[in-house]
Amino acid sequence: MVESASEGLLGLTCIVPPSGDWQQPALPWSIRLDRPAWVLLSVQPLKDPELDPSWQALPHSVAWRFGGSARFHGDLMYAKRCEAGVVGIPGHAGRSPYGFRARPHLVLIAPELPAPPQPGQDRAALLAELQRIESIELTAGTLRATVQLKPALRLTAFSDGDRPQLLAPSSADPCGVRTWFMEPFQDPRSPLLSSRRARCTERGPAQVQVTTDVDPVSGLELLWDVRLEAGRLRLRHGLRNHGPTARHLAIWSLVAGIEPLGMRSVLARSPGIQAPAMGLRPMAKEAGAESGPIIEPLPTVVGCQDLTDGLVIDGTARAGCWQCKSGLRSPDGIAALTLGRTALVSRAPAPGEGPYPEGGLNLTTYHSETVIEVEHVGPLVDLAPGACTWLEQELSLRDLPEHALADLPGLIAATR
């Protein structure tokens, strides 16, 4: 999603290149000019694109981010004077840390070379402004919390006395707690609300209410009510439908941990409910597609333990392993991220039959070498125009006794 650009680029003719398979190198392609012009390439900054010397670097930039991310990227800009006829657009050999291949994002056509950008309009300045953090600090006794309003709404810190911080900090991506939605399962629209900046509507020393602007793609507004009280943090996630028709959706809360290869994630089974642990595979590729994720009995996965009292993903055992997502049905809705003998316990009860997305799995966990998360999803509701739905979540920090991995789900469930 493009968020900003140097003023000298605004109004130029823009061509969006074919994206192709993002796990394959971007191939060269071509355009045809009907008159001489400057051709500008806005190129992902993952690696030197190795353009031939006829392309000159410019100080201009286009700033963007992936949907749902709070991290911005500033494209490198190159220009070349071209005659009428076929103009070759080069590929790109760069690769992101997640394996996605880089490519030219945009091709701009200009009759004249844009003038150098004014102060505040070059790549560094655009990124600095977009990445500027604005947060609200909450305090209640030994409890501390940070609600980040900009560049995107997040809970980026939660601490209790001298216990360690377990949430992924604002410098990470993803960081802290964020809100997505399913409609009725994950698709490309799901993370868009979590990219929005927020503003405060009510504030006190230990509580804050915030809201975002309406997301133009989903037509939804995100609301948070955050309160510190009696050894816990209460976070109410709200979605309001500003569209003209009812929406069938569920709120989805994601909690990211600070050390993906040093932590464990835990999903606790509710007593008396021996719901099977399940594995999940990819989301729908297109927004509005009819096919959801593949949900199947949990396969054998390195570092994934399906135990009597719950499910544990041991990040310390998963270095070099492919990403995995798994979940279970648990009306109590208790999950945790643990580091050593400290647990960040997250609870979002899910009573009743729902229905719940993803085969009824209200608790899920995701792990890769760079991300460890526990996730809650609320029931699917029919949200009328103007109506709002809420998901109630509680966070607390707990000290754990000396324990074996097999004891973790029972210890976490006992924190109720």
XYZ file of C-alpha atoms in Angstrom:
416
model
C 0.000 0.000 0.000
C 1.513 3.338 -1.067
C 1.364 5.833 1.814
C 3.448 8.803 0.646
C 5.625 10.080 -2.198
C 7.910 12.978 -3.046
C 5.777 15.874 -4.328
C 7.651 15.973 -7.636
C 6.225 12.528 -8.487
C 2.591 13.412 -7.907
C 0.459 13.630 -11.021
C 2.798 11.617 -13.242
C 1.439 8.833 -15.423
C 1.798 5.612 -13.434
C 1.985 1.985 -14.608
C 1.786 -0.894 -12.113
C 4.024 -3.747 -13.290
C 2.749 -7.330 -13.333
C 3.594 -8.780 -9.918
C 3.813 -12.443 -10.912
C 4.857 -15.044 -8.348
C 6.444 -13.244 -5.388
C 8.615 -16.273 -4.650
C 10.205 -16.089 -8.108
C 12.567 -13.399 -9.476
C 10.837 -10.492 -11.209
C 11.292 -10.948 -14.952
C 12.080 -8.138 -17.406
C 9.132 -6.771 -19.357
C 8.498 -3.763 -21.586
C 6.297 -0.768 -22.318
C 5.806 1.271 -25.501
C 6.166 5.077 -25.564
C 4.457 7.137 -28.241
C 6.882 10.027 -27.682
C 10.238 10.624 -25.941
C 9.969 10.775 -22.130
C 11.710 10.075 -18.859
C 10.905 6.639 -17.464
C 11.174 6.385 -13.672
C 11.374 3.111 -11.748
C 10.249 2.923 -8.121
C 12.159 -0.132 -6.906
C 11.949 -2.134 -3.677
C 15.063 -1.488 -1.554
C 15.803 -5.116 -0.709
C 19.026 -5.299 -2.686
C 20.886 -3.292 -5.315
C 18.710 -3.823 -8.415
C 21.894 -3.938 -10.542
C 20.538 -1.648 -13.248
C 22.792 -0.742 -16.124
C 24.485 2.717 -15.986
C 21.884 4.290 -18.270
C 19.532 4.394 -15.255
C 20.443 7.250 -12.907
C 19.545 7.310 -9.225
C 17.156 10.027 -8.009
C 16.655 11.337 -4.440
C 12.871 11.005 -4.746
C 10.963 8.091 -3.231
C 7.643 6.314 -2.853
C 6.924 5.053 0.693
C 4.750 1.986 1.239
C 4.042 -0.925 3.541
C 2.600 -4.397 3.357
C -1.073 -4.650 4.355
C -1.357 -4.940 8.138
C 2.272 -3.985 8.787
C 3.431 -1.058 10.910
C 6.797 -0.898 9.123
C 7.317 1.383 6.120
C 9.687 0.987 3.194
C 10.999 3.711 0.931
C 11.561 2.686 -2.679
C 14.742 3.572 -4.519
C 14.068 5.737 -7.572
C 15.863 5.520 -10.927
C 15.311 7.444 -14.171
C 16.248 7.038 -17.809
C 15.586 9.236 -20.845
C 13.933 7.066 -23.486
C 12.972 7.586 -27.111
C 9.609 6.660 -28.574
C 9.136 2.942 -29.051
C 9.628 -0.150 -26.895
C 11.358 0.445 -23.539
C 12.694 -2.507 -21.570
C 11.848 -2.590 -17.841
C 14.443 -4.652 -15.956
C 13.685 -7.343 -13.401
C 15.089 -7.507 -9.875
C 17.161 -10.166 -8.090
C 16.599 -8.947 -4.502
C 14.857 -11.035 -1.851
C 13.178 -10.092 1.455
C 14.027 -11.858 4.758
C 10.754 -13.795 4.308
C 11.767 -15.055 0.853
C 9.628 -12.694 -1.249
C 11.361 -11.452 -4.375
C 11.793 -7.740 -4.983
C 10.594 -5.968 -8.087
C 9.903 -2.532 -9.505
C 6.721 -1.379 -7.770
C 5.785 1.391 -10.151
C 6.803 2.767 -13.521
C 6.289 6.535 -13.843
C 6.363 8.480 -17.105
C 7.510 12.138 -16.986
C 7.969 14.629 -19.867
C 10.799 16.235 -17.886
C 13.072 14.980 -15.143
C 11.486 15.953 -11.789
C 13.249 18.747 -9.932
C 15.165 17.713 -6.801
C 12.793 17.221 -3.846
C 12.273 20.001 -1.330
C 13.453 19.476 2.276
C 11.275 16.852 3.913
C 10.471 15.167 0.599
C 13.410 12.831 0.072
C 13.386 9.152 0.981
C 14.849 9.512 4.475
C 12.483 12.337 5.415
C 9.377 10.523 4.127
C 10.249 7.422 6.136
C 11.061 9.395 9.272
C 7.678 11.118 9.207
C 5.696 7.949 8.521
C 7.573 5.970 11.186
C 7.183 8.663 13.834
C 5.778 6.952 16.928
C 3.010 8.516 19.002
C 1.969 6.588 22.107
C -0.003 6.864 25.331
C 1.412 5.512 28.582
C -0.916 3.961 31.184
C -0.035 3.323 34.845
C -1.794 1.600 37.747
C 0.349 0.561 40.708
C 3.048 -1.775 39.383
C 1.324 -2.145 36.018
C 2.508 -0.234 32.948
C 1.186 -0.317 29.387
C 1.912 1.505 26.127
C -0.820 2.049 23.539
C 0.720 3.124 20.234
C -1.470 5.397 18.100
C 0.971 6.021 15.229
C 2.150 4.743 12.822
C -0.501 2.063 13.573
C -2.667 1.053 16.524
C -0.847 -1.446 18.750
C -0.352 -2.400 22.378
C 3.449 -2.318 22.316
C 4.317 -2.817 25.997
C 2.784 -4.378 29.115
C 4.773 -4.859 32.311
C 4.191 -5.639 35.953
C 6.937 -4.639 38.369
C 10.263 -6.246 37.565
C 8.852 -9.066 35.437
C 10.382 -9.099 31.937
C 8.638 -7.578 28.924
C 7.257 -10.395 26.751
C 5.450 -8.484 24.003
C 7.348 -7.883 20.768
C 8.389 -4.185 20.917
C 7.491 -1.429 18.477
C 10.793 -1.992 16.615
C 9.601 -5.484 15.598
C 7.176 -6.363 12.818
C 4.721 -7.622 13.896
C 4.785 -6.044 17.333
C 2.637 -6.261 20.457
C -1.119 -6.790 20.179
C -3.067 -5.902 17.042
C -6.590 -6.426 15.695
C -7.502 -8.193 12.465
C -10.803 -9.707 11.342
C -12.107 -12.746 9.460
C -14.930 -12.569 6.928
C -15.616 -15.466 7.444
C -11.942 -16.522 7.231
C -8.618 -14.784 6.612
C -8.251 -13.020 3.269
C -6.223 -10.010 2.018
C -8.642 -7.596 3.719
C -8.114 -9.130 7.172
C -5.085 -7.040 8.269
C -6.033 -3.693 6.712
C -7.572 -2.160 9.836
C -4.393 -2.803 11.797
C -2.535 -0.440 9.446
C -4.663 2.540 10.462
C -3.488 5.326 12.728
C -5.614 5.996 15.797
C -6.734 9.003 17.833
C -7.651 9.225 21.497
C -11.296 9.879 22.427
C -11.062 9.478 26.205
C -8.089 9.225 28.542
C -7.227 8.736 32.200
C -4.098 7.597 34.092
C -4.991 3.907 33.747
C -7.408 3.813 30.809
C -7.770 5.057 27.259
C -10.329 4.807 24.476
C -9.147 5.195 20.901
C -10.543 4.849 17.396
C -9.269 4.775 13.829
C -10.604 6.400 10.710
C -12.787 4.175 8.570
C -10.708 1.859 6.406
C -11.686 2.675 2.803
C -11.363 -0.929 1.590
C -13.184 -2.820 4.346
C -15.523 0.005 5.384
C -14.790 -0.779 9.046
C -13.724 1.364 12.000
C -11.543 -0.110 14.748
C -12.143 0.879 18.386
C -10.116 0.016 21.474
C -10.908 0.416 25.157
C -7.778 -0.322 27.249
C -7.814 -0.409 31.070
C -5.363 -1.418 33.790
C -7.073 -2.872 36.824
C -6.343 -5.345 39.662
C -3.256 -7.032 38.222
C -4.517 -7.255 34.655
C -4.960 -5.337 31.435
C -8.390 -5.371 29.826
C -8.542 -4.738 26.089
C -11.886 -4.473 24.309
C -11.542 -4.728 20.528
C -14.467 -3.214 18.630
C -15.466 -3.126 14.956
C -18.096 -0.748 13.602
C -19.600 -1.280 10.160
C -19.750 1.928 8.119
C -20.803 0.143 4.929
C -24.280 0.041 3.390
C -24.838 -3.694 3.932
C -24.517 -6.213 6.762
C -21.166 -7.996 7.175
C -20.584 -11.581 8.354
C -17.339 -11.340 10.305
C -15.396 -12.105 13.479
C -12.854 -10.058 15.470
C -9.354 -11.525 15.588
C -6.732 -10.524 18.178
C -3.049 -11.401 17.628
C -0.413 -11.256 20.401
C 3.232 -11.296 19.225
C 6.060 -12.391 21.521
C 9.510 -10.883 21.919
C 11.713 -13.948 21.197
C 10.352 -16.298 18.501
C 13.236 -18.759 18.933
C 13.385 -18.462 22.720
C 9.735 -18.562 23.791
C 6.917 -21.076 23.951
C 3.300 -20.513 23.015
C 0.599 -22.358 24.916
C -3.071 -23.030 24.142
C -4.886 -24.421 27.207
C -7.750 -26.885 26.799
C -10.918 -26.182 28.780
C -11.544 -28.828 31.498
C -13.759 -31.642 30.285
C -13.432 -30.668 26.601
C -10.929 -32.817 24.767
C -11.140 -30.932 21.490
C -8.551 -32.204 18.993
C -5.631 -29.995 18.034
C -5.729 -29.035 14.377
C -3.240 -27.741 11.819
C -4.110 -24.902 9.444
C -2.790 -24.082 5.986
C -3.016 -20.958 3.853
C -5.771 -18.379 3.608
C -7.845 -17.526 0.568
C -5.696 -15.847 -2.090
C -8.396 -13.367 -3.117
C -10.624 -11.170 -0.972
C -14.151 -12.527 -1.220
C -13.003 -15.982 -2.364
C -15.204 -18.887 -1.304
C -12.479 -21.304 -0.215
C -11.079 -20.962 3.287
C -7.975 -22.462 4.870
C -7.223 -26.169 4.903
C -7.909 -27.474 8.419
C -6.737 -30.984 9.262
C -5.657 -33.072 12.265
C -2.399 -31.674 13.569
C 0.473 -33.367 11.713
C 3.795 -34.196 13.334
C 5.626 -30.873 13.586
C 9.039 -30.256 15.124
C 8.630 -28.481 18.460
C 4.831 -28.870 18.526
C 3.515 -30.860 21.501
C -0.143 -31.955 21.691
C -0.536 -32.662 25.403
C -3.435 -33.700 27.624
C -4.078 -30.179 28.924
C -3.294 -28.265 25.764
C -0.968 -27.471 22.910
C 2.609 -26.139 23.181
C 4.803 -24.719 20.420
C 8.417 -24.742 21.624
C 10.196 -21.985 19.728
C 13.535 -23.054 21.201
C 13.315 -26.316 19.224
C 12.220 -24.824 15.892
C 15.265 -23.025 14.482
C 15.457 -23.707 10.740
C 11.899 -25.097 10.583
C 9.147 -23.998 8.216
C 6.317 -21.842 9.603
C 3.364 -23.564 11.260
C -0.092 -22.629 12.534
C -2.241 -24.783 14.802
C -5.233 -24.374 17.069
C -8.022 -25.867 19.132
C -11.498 -25.162 20.481
C -11.406 -23.906 24.076
C -14.425 -22.068 25.551
C -12.230 -20.723 28.382
C -10.056 -19.048 25.716
C -6.783 -19.165 27.695
C -3.427 -18.905 25.899
C 0.058 -17.736 26.841
C 3.517 -16.812 25.682
C 6.215 -17.974 28.085
C 9.879 -17.062 28.466
C 11.732 -18.952 31.151
C 9.543 -18.813 34.260
C 7.425 -15.836 33.208
C 4.123 -16.138 31.349
C 2.112 -13.514 29.505
C -1.367 -15.001 29.874
C -4.079 -13.917 27.451
C -7.741 -14.789 27.960
C -10.688 -14.192 25.639
C -13.595 -16.489 26.591
C -15.487 -18.076 23.707
C -18.628 -19.659 25.172
C -21.487 -20.996 23.121
C -21.475 -22.653 19.739
C -20.581 -19.522 17.800
C -20.140 -20.281 14.981
C -16.422 -19.542 15.106
C -14.163 -19.202 12.032
C -11.504 -21.690 10.964
C -13.501 -24.792 11.865
C -14.471 -23.489 15.294
C -10.890 -22.954 16.496
C -11.127 -19.900 18.745
C -7.486 -20.320 19.920
C -4.594 -20.535 17.470
C -0.844 -20.095 17.527
C 1.557 -19.210 14.714
C 5.316 -19.699 14.641
C 8.143 -18.959 12.241
C 11.784 -18.037 12.802
C 10.767 -14.369 13.073
C 7.273 -14.524 14.646
C 5.636 -16.253 17.606
C 1.992 -15.457 18.301
C -1.076 -16.585 20.183
C -4.383 -15.571 18.639
C -8.018 -15.296 19.730
C -10.990 -15.124 17.420
C -14.522 -14.188 18.404
C -17.765 -15.627 17.035
C -18.976 -14.831 13.550
C -21.716 -12.212 13.713
C -23.936 -10.456 11.211
C -22.912 -6.835 11.678
C -25.582 -4.450 10.438
C -24.725 -1.022 8.974
C -23.809 1.313 11.838
C -23.584 -1.539 14.369
C -20.554 -2.470 16.494
C -19.288 -5.817 17.809
C -16.719 -6.430 20.582
C -14.134 -8.973 21.706
C -13.087 -8.907 25.384
C -9.467 -9.823 26.127
C -7.479 -9.880 29.383
C -3.680 -9.910 29.712
C -1.708 -10.672 32.867
C 1.887 -11.533 33.752
C 2.492 -14.553 35.968
C 5.499 -16.216 37.588
C 5.732 -19.941 36.871
C 7.205 -22.537 39.209
C 9.965 -24.831 38.032
C 8.296 -26.950 35.353
C 8.644 -29.405 32.510
C 7.241 -28.614 29.075
C 4.395 -31.111 29.617
C 3.278 -29.140 32.704
C 2.855 -25.817 30.885
C -0.786 -26.056 29.698
C -1.990 -27.084 33.151
C -0.040 -24.281 34.830
C -1.425 -21.713 32.390
C -5.016 -22.968 32.769
C -4.669 -22.664 36.558
C -4.086 -18.910 36.252
C -7.872 -18.394 35.967
